[in-house]
Amino acid sequence: MRPLYETDSDLNKESKIARFLEVAWGCSFKKLPIRYALDFALTVDDTVKAFCEIKTRNYSMKEIQSMGGYMLSIGKWMAAKQLSEASGLPFVLIVCTTDALYQGRFVSFKPDSVSLKGRKDRNDWQDIEPCILLNANQFKRITNGNTFFDEQKL
């Protein structure tokens, strides 16, 4: 079985972002079982309104764009597409960068390009996989100023 690389620190950051957005957006972030491959269902009164993935990156959105865009595995993209098309609900991708918190809302899943990319620092051959690159202009800034965690004193 392949190891899970998600750390307690990653889950803690994800949880803090979800709690912040629950208040800001007036909805609940319900953790999904691992078989769904996405982090959350966004609900209002137990009615699902969207599916969501939360990511944190050690780059600014400008740096991400200079690298070609936000990289997401095509496996994650396919899971989002499948849930979105089966339910008729949008996929929301939250990205916490070093400069702000951003959201991308997707109902269309035709990528501009697919490349073979990934991490090489863990010496795991399965980290190199087909990925899509999402242009930074597909994301809307949610917070202003420095990093989300600095702003929220988390």
PDB file of C-alpha atoms in Angstrom:
ATOM      1  CA  MET A   1       0.000   0.000   0.000  1.00  0.00           C
ATOM      2  CA  ARG A   2       1.282   3.486  -0.873  1.00  0.00           C
ATOM      3  CA  PRO A   3       2.090   5.745   2.117  1.00  0.00           C
ATOM      4  CA  LEU A   4      -0.025   8.800   2.881  1.00  0.00           C
ATOM      5  CA  TYR A   5       2.123  11.926   2.984  1.00  0.00           C
ATOM      6  CA  GLU A   6      -0.505  14.146   4.616  1.00  0.00           C
ATOM      7  CA  THR A   7       0.858  15.143   8.041  1.00  0.00           C
ATOM      8  CA  ASP A   8      -0.935  16.217  11.211  1.00  0.00           C
ATOM      9  CA  SER A   9       0.348  19.726  10.465  1.00  0.00           C
ATOM     10  CA  ASP A  10      -1.245  19.599   6.998  1.00  0.00           C
ATOM     11  CA  LEU A  11      -4.557  18.448   8.477  1.00  0.00           C
ATOM     12  CA  ASN A  12      -4.384  21.158  11.163  1.00  0.00           C
ATOM     13  CA  LYS A  13      -3.878  23.891   8.525  1.00  0.00           C
ATOM     14  CA  GLU A  14      -6.688  22.443   6.411  1.00  0.00           C
ATOM     15  CA  SER A  15      -8.998  22.427   9.432  1.00  0.00           C
ATOM     16  CA  LYS A  16      -8.186  26.062  10.314  1.00  0.00           C
ATOM     17  CA  ILE A  17      -8.846  27.202   6.760  1.00  0.00           C
ATOM     18  CA  ALA A  18     -12.138  25.278   6.713  1.00  0.00           C
ATOM     19  CA  ARG A  19     -13.258  26.827  10.022  1.00  0.00           C
ATOM     20  CA  PHE A  20     -12.383  30.325   8.772  1.00  0.00           C
ATOM     21  CA  LEU A  21     -14.346  29.795   5.537  1.00  0.00           C
ATOM     22  CA  GLU A  22     -17.323  28.288   7.367  1.00  0.00           C
ATOM     23  CA  VAL A  23     -17.773  31.623   9.144  1.00  0.00           C
ATOM     24  CA  ALA A  24     -16.967  33.747   6.073  1.00  0.00           C
ATOM     25  CA  TRP A  25     -19.263  31.812   3.735  1.00  0.00           C
ATOM     26  CA  GLY A  26     -22.013  30.724   6.155  1.00  0.00           C
ATOM     27  CA  CYS A  27     -21.720  27.027   5.351  1.00  0.00           C
ATOM     28  CA  SER A  28     -20.325  23.843   6.894  1.00  0.00           C
ATOM     29  CA  PHE A  29     -17.265  21.969   5.674  1.00  0.00           C
ATOM     30  CA  LYS A  30     -18.008  18.249   6.102  1.00  0.00           C
ATOM     31  CA  LYS A  31     -14.943  15.998   5.779  1.00  0.00           C
ATOM     32  CA  LEU A  32     -15.426  13.383   3.056  1.00  0.00           C
ATOM     33  CA  PRO A  33     -14.347   9.743   3.365  1.00  0.00           C
ATOM     34  CA  ILE A  34     -10.997   9.057   1.665  1.00  0.00           C
ATOM     35  CA  ARG A  35     -12.681   7.101  -1.172  1.00  0.00           C
ATOM     36  CA  TYR A  36     -14.019  10.398  -2.579  1.00  0.00           C
ATOM     37  CA  ALA A  37     -10.454  11.751  -3.053  1.00  0.00           C
ATOM     38  CA  LEU A  38     -11.577  15.309  -2.173  1.00  0.00           C
ATOM     39  CA  ASP A  39     -11.433  16.940   1.246  1.00  0.00           C
ATOM     40  CA  PHE A  40     -14.918  18.318   1.885  1.00  0.00           C
ATOM     41  CA  ALA A  41     -18.547  18.647   0.952  1.00  0.00           C
ATOM     42  CA  LEU A  42     -19.742  22.232   1.518  1.00  0.00           C
ATOM     43  CA  THR A  43     -23.185  22.120   3.059  1.00  0.00           C
ATOM     44  CA  VAL A  44     -25.986  24.394   4.167  1.00  0.00           C
ATOM     45  CA  ASP A  45     -28.566  22.681   6.385  1.00  0.00           C
ATOM     46  CA  ASP A  46     -27.172  19.270   5.344  1.00  0.00           C
ATOM     47  CA  THR A  47     -27.703  20.051   1.652  1.00  0.00           C
ATOM     48  CA  VAL A  48     -24.481  19.738  -0.328  1.00  0.00           C
ATOM     49  CA  LYS A  49     -23.742  22.911  -2.302  1.00  0.00           C
ATOM     50  CA  ALA A  50     -20.226  22.125  -3.611  1.00  0.00           C
ATOM     51  CA  PHE A  51     -17.232  19.809  -3.272  1.00  0.00           C
ATOM     52  CA  CYS A  52     -13.941  21.222  -2.063  1.00  0.00           C
ATOM     53  CA  GLU A  53     -10.216  20.547  -1.910  1.00  0.00           C
ATOM     54  CA  ILE A  54      -7.898  22.649   0.286  1.00  0.00           C
ATOM     55  CA  LYS A  55      -4.191  22.995  -0.537  1.00  0.00           C
ATOM     56  CA  THR A  56      -1.362  24.986   1.045  1.00  0.00           C
ATOM     57  CA  ARG A  57       1.712  26.013  -0.929  1.00  0.00           C
ATOM     58  CA  ASN A  58       5.028  27.642  -0.017  1.00  0.00           C
ATOM     59  CA  TYR A  59       4.850  29.998  -2.997  1.00  0.00           C
ATOM     60  CA  SER A  60       2.975  33.187  -3.818  1.00  0.00           C
ATOM     61  CA  MET A  61       0.315  33.040  -6.531  1.00  0.00           C
ATOM     62  CA  LYS A  62       2.634  35.144  -8.709  1.00  0.00           C
ATOM     63  CA  GLU A  63       5.389  32.525  -8.303  1.00  0.00           C
ATOM     64  CA  ILE A  64       2.896  29.737  -9.057  1.00  0.00           C
ATOM     65  CA  GLN A  65       1.890  31.512 -12.262  1.00  0.00           C
ATOM     66  CA  SER A  66       5.547  31.948 -13.256  1.00  0.00           C
ATOM     67  CA  MET A  67       5.886  28.142 -13.007  1.00  0.00           C
ATOM     68  CA  GLY A  68       3.089  27.722 -15.546  1.00  0.00           C
ATOM     69  CA  GLY A  69       0.108  27.782 -13.169  1.00  0.00           C
ATOM     70  CA  TYR A  70      -1.272  25.867 -10.229  1.00  0.00           C
ATOM     71  CA  MET A  71      -0.415  22.174 -10.623  1.00  0.00           C
ATOM     72  CA  LEU A  72      -3.040  19.594  -9.694  1.00  0.00           C
ATOM     73  CA  SER A  73      -2.854  15.865 -10.310  1.00  0.00           C
ATOM     74  CA  ILE A  74      -5.185  14.680 -13.011  1.00  0.00           C
ATOM     75  CA  GLY A  75      -6.386  12.025 -10.547  1.00  0.00           C
ATOM     76  CA  LYS A  76      -7.643  14.763  -8.201  1.00  0.00           C
ATOM     77  CA  TRP A  77      -9.089  16.641 -11.196  1.00  0.00           C
ATOM     78  CA  MET A  78     -10.934  13.481 -12.360  1.00  0.00           C
ATOM     79  CA  ALA A  79     -12.379  12.945  -8.863  1.00  0.00           C
ATOM     80  CA  ALA A  80     -13.610  16.552  -8.830  1.00  0.00           C
ATOM     81  CA  LYS A  81     -15.065  16.181 -12.337  1.00  0.00           C
ATOM     82  CA  GLN A  82     -16.816  12.936 -11.449  1.00  0.00           C
ATOM     83  CA  LEU A  83     -18.435  14.365  -8.296  1.00  0.00           C
ATOM     84  CA  SER A  84     -19.340  17.621 -10.014  1.00  0.00           C
ATOM     85  CA  GLU A  85     -20.897  15.995 -13.062  1.00  0.00           C
ATOM     86  CA  ALA A  86     -22.734  13.333 -11.037  1.00  0.00           C
ATOM     87  CA  SER A  87     -24.218  15.921  -8.689  1.00  0.00           C
ATOM     88  CA  GLY A  88     -24.470  19.015 -10.873  1.00  0.00           C
ATOM     89  CA  LEU A  89     -22.526  20.904  -8.187  1.00  0.00           C
ATOM     90  CA  PRO A  90     -19.321  22.956  -8.517  1.00  0.00           C
ATOM     91  CA  PHE A  91     -15.839  22.014  -7.400  1.00  0.00           C
ATOM     92  CA  VAL A  92     -14.115  24.634  -5.241  1.00  0.00           C
ATOM     93  CA  LEU A  93     -10.321  24.553  -4.989  1.00  0.00           C
ATOM     94  CA  ILE A  94      -8.934  26.568  -2.065  1.00  0.00           C
ATOM     95  CA  VAL A  95      -5.236  27.409  -2.270  1.00  0.00           C
ATOM     96  CA  CYS A  96      -3.391  29.009   0.630  1.00  0.00           C
ATOM     97  CA  THR A  97      -0.216  30.617  -0.706  1.00  0.00           C
ATOM     98  CA  THR A  98       2.447  32.752   0.962  1.00  0.00           C
ATOM     99  CA  ASP A  99       0.609  35.919  -0.104  1.00  0.00           C
ATOM    100  CA  ALA A 100      -3.092  35.142   0.415  1.00  0.00           C
ATOM    101  CA  LEU A 101      -5.934  32.641   0.412  1.00  0.00           C
ATOM    102  CA  TYR A 102      -7.499  31.974  -3.015  1.00  0.00           C
ATOM    103  CA  GLN A 103     -10.490  30.109  -4.393  1.00  0.00           C
ATOM    104  CA  GLY A 104     -11.127  28.637  -7.797  1.00  0.00           C
ATOM    105  CA  ARG A 105     -14.653  27.535  -8.700  1.00  0.00           C
ATOM    106  CA  PHE A 106     -14.971  24.965 -11.472  1.00  0.00           C
ATOM    107  CA  VAL A 107     -17.919  23.505 -13.351  1.00  0.00           C
ATOM    108  CA  SER A 108     -15.999  22.837 -16.572  1.00  0.00           C
ATOM    109  CA  PHE A 109     -13.150  20.344 -16.525  1.00  0.00           C
ATOM    110  CA  LYS A 110     -11.407  20.613 -19.886  1.00  0.00           C
ATOM    111  CA  PRO A 111      -7.780  21.482 -19.043  1.00  0.00           C
ATOM    112  CA  ASP A 112      -5.569  23.603 -21.286  1.00  0.00           C
ATOM    113  CA  SER A 113      -2.789  21.033 -21.079  1.00  0.00           C
ATOM    114  CA  VAL A 114      -1.664  17.869 -19.317  1.00  0.00           C
ATOM    115  CA  SER A 115       1.980  17.338 -18.338  1.00  0.00           C
ATOM    116  CA  LEU A 116       3.912  14.682 -16.485  1.00  0.00           C
ATOM    117  CA  LYS A 117       5.014  16.459 -13.294  1.00  0.00           C
ATOM    118  CA  GLY A 118       5.393  16.015  -9.569  1.00  0.00           C
ATOM    119  CA  ARG A 119       7.696  15.835  -6.599  1.00  0.00           C
ATOM    120  CA  LYS A 120      11.121  14.266  -6.761  1.00  0.00           C
ATOM    121  CA  ASP A 121      12.264  14.952  -3.185  1.00  0.00           C
ATOM    122  CA  ARG A 122      10.603  11.883  -1.599  1.00  0.00           C
ATOM    123  CA  ASN A 123      12.158   9.312  -3.937  1.00  0.00           C
ATOM    124  CA  ASP A 124       8.670   7.923  -4.694  1.00  0.00           C
ATOM    125  CA  TRP A 125       8.224   7.137  -8.388  1.00  0.00           C
ATOM    126  CA  GLN A 126       4.441   7.461  -7.957  1.00  0.00           C
ATOM    127  CA  ASP A 127       4.834  11.182  -7.161  1.00  0.00           C
ATOM    128  CA  ILE A 128       5.450  11.821 -10.886  1.00  0.00           C
ATOM    129  CA  GLU A 129       2.080  11.695 -12.619  1.00  0.00           C
ATOM    130  CA  PRO A 130      -0.128  13.390 -15.190  1.00  0.00           C
ATOM    131  CA  CYS A 131      -1.043  16.877 -13.922  1.00  0.00           C
ATOM    132  CA  ILE A 132      -2.998  19.858 -15.159  1.00  0.00           C
ATOM    133  CA  LEU A 133      -1.890  23.461 -14.764  1.00  0.00           C
ATOM    134  CA  LEU A 134      -4.535  26.006 -13.784  1.00  0.00           C
ATOM    135  CA  ASN A 135      -3.876  29.625 -14.729  1.00  0.00           C
ATOM    136  CA  ALA A 136      -3.713  32.002 -11.750  1.00  0.00           C
ATOM    137  CA  ASN A 137      -6.480  34.113 -13.310  1.00  0.00           C
ATOM    138  CA  GLN A 138      -8.881  31.241 -12.519  1.00  0.00           C
ATOM    139  CA  PHE A 139      -8.488  32.017  -8.806  1.00  0.00           C
ATOM    140  CA  LYS A 140     -10.094  34.790  -6.777  1.00  0.00           C
ATOM    141  CA  ARG A 141      -8.310  36.231  -3.736  1.00  0.00           C
ATOM    142  CA  ILE A 142     -10.296  35.610  -0.540  1.00  0.00           C
ATOM    143  CA  THR A 143      -7.989  37.375   1.933  1.00  0.00           C
ATOM    144  CA  ASN A 144      -5.783  40.415   1.563  1.00  0.00           C
ATOM    145  CA  GLY A 145      -2.316  41.154   2.855  1.00  0.00           C
ATOM    146  CA  ASN A 146       0.272  38.640   4.022  1.00  0.00           C
ATOM    147  CA  THR A 147      -0.267  34.917   4.412  1.00  0.00           C
ATOM    148  CA  PHE A 148      -3.573  33.573   5.595  1.00  0.00           C
ATOM    149  CA  PHE A 149      -2.023  32.122   8.729  1.00  0.00           C
ATOM    150  CA  ASP A 150      -0.309  35.420   9.631  1.00  0.00           C
ATOM    151  CA  GLU A 151      -3.558  37.339   9.095  1.00  0.00           C
ATOM    152  CA  GLN A 152      -5.537  34.912  11.227  1.00  0.00           C
ATOM    153  CA  LYS A 153      -2.809  34.551  13.898  1.00  0.00           C
ATOM    154  CA  LEU A 154      -3.064  30.775  13.537  1.00  0.00           C
TER     155      LEU A 154
END
